[in-house]
């Protein structure tokens, strides 16, 4: 049960990072009609972290499944 709550918080963090970066870009475009370079770096880092959270979890599940299939009795 505790592990499931941890996964939900990871996914929520990843989604919030993506949403916050998109909201900040939209705010800057509306108010100053430009996007600053620092904000673009933030957007890139937010998407990289979010992709890492989702991708790493998938990769660990895939490796675990392969190991369990290899060691399962037939």
Short mmCIF file of C-alpha atoms in Angstrom, two decimals:
data_model
loop_
_atom_site.label_atom_id
_atom_site.label_comp_id
_atom_site.label_asym_id
_atom_site.label_seq_id
_atom_site.Cartn_x
_atom_site.Cartn_y
_atom_site.Cartn_z
CA UNK A 1 0.00 0.00 0.00
CA UNK A 2 2.81 2.39 0.86
CA UNK A 3 4.54 1.66 -2.44
CA UNK A 4 1.39 2.56 -4.40
CA UNK A 5 1.15 5.94 -2.66
CA UNK A 6 4.76 6.64 -3.56
CA UNK A 7 4.07 5.91 -7.24
CA UNK A 8 1.05 8.21 -7.24
CA UNK A 9 3.14 11.02 -5.75
CA UNK A 10 5.84 10.45 -8.39
CA UNK A 11 3.32 10.62 -11.21
CA UNK A 12 1.62 13.66 -9.69
CA UNK A 13 4.98 15.41 -9.44
CA UNK A 14 5.75 14.65 -13.08
CA UNK A 15 2.37 15.89 -14.29
CA UNK A 16 2.59 19.04 -12.17
CA UNK A 17 6.03 19.80 -13.58
CA UNK A 18 4.70 19.61 -17.12
CA UNK A 19 1.62 21.67 -16.30
CA UNK A 20 3.62 24.34 -14.48
CA UNK A 21 6.09 24.73 -17.33
CA UNK A 22 3.28 25.08 -19.88
CA UNK A 23 1.47 27.58 -17.62
CA UNK A 24 4.60 29.71 -17.21
CA UNK A 25 5.20 29.79 -20.96
CA UNK A 26 1.58 30.72 -21.61
CA UNK A 27 1.80 33.49 -19.02
CA UNK A 28 4.92 34.97 -20.59
CA UNK A 29 3.56 34.78 -24.11
CA UNK A 30 0.33 36.55 -23.11
CA UNK A 31 2.00 39.30 -21.09
CA UNK A 32 5.26 40.06 -22.94
CA UNK A 33 4.81 38.23 -26.26
CA UNK A 34 8.12 36.43 -25.79
CA UNK A 35 9.61 33.46 -23.98
CA UNK A 36 12.82 34.02 -22.03
CA UNK A 37 15.75 31.66 -22.43
CA UNK A 38 15.78 30.76 -18.74
CA UNK A 39 12.18 29.67 -18.94
CA UNK A 40 12.98 27.45 -21.90
CA UNK A 41 15.68 25.78 -19.82
CA UNK A 42 13.12 25.22 -17.04
CA UNK A 43 10.68 23.71 -19.54
CA UNK A 44 13.38 21.39 -20.90
CA UNK A 45 14.39 20.26 -17.40
CA UNK A 46 10.77 19.75 -16.36
CA UNK A 47 10.02 17.59 -19.39
CA UNK A 48 13.27 15.65 -18.92
CA UNK A 49 12.47 14.90 -15.28
CA UNK A 50 8.89 13.93 -16.08
CA UNK A 51 10.03 11.64 -18.89
CA UNK A 52 12.62 10.11 -16.57
CA UNK A 53 10.01 9.41 -13.90
CA UNK A 54 7.64 7.70 -16.33
CA UNK A 55 10.36 6.01 -18.39
CA UNK A 56 12.40 4.68 -15.49
CA UNK A 57 9.35 3.09 -13.90
CA UNK A 58 8.47 1.40 -17.20
CA UNK A 59 12.06 0.22 -17.69
CA UNK A 60 12.27 -1.29 -14.19
CA UNK A 61 8.95 -3.12 -14.72
CA UNK A 62 10.20 -4.48 -18.04
CA UNK A 63 13.50 -5.74 -16.57
CA UNK A 64 11.70 -7.26 -13.58
CA UNK A 65 9.28 -9.08 -15.87
CA UNK A 66 12.15 -10.47 -17.97
CA UNK A 67 14.01 -11.68 -14.88
CA UNK A 68 10.88 -13.32 -13.46
CA UNK A 69 10.18 -15.07 -16.77
CA UNK A 70 13.75 -16.37 -16.93
CA UNK A 71 13.68 -17.80 -13.38
CA UNK A 72 10.15 -19.16 -13.36
CA UNK A 73 9.83 -22.96 -13.32
CA UNK A 74 8.47 -24.50 -16.47
#
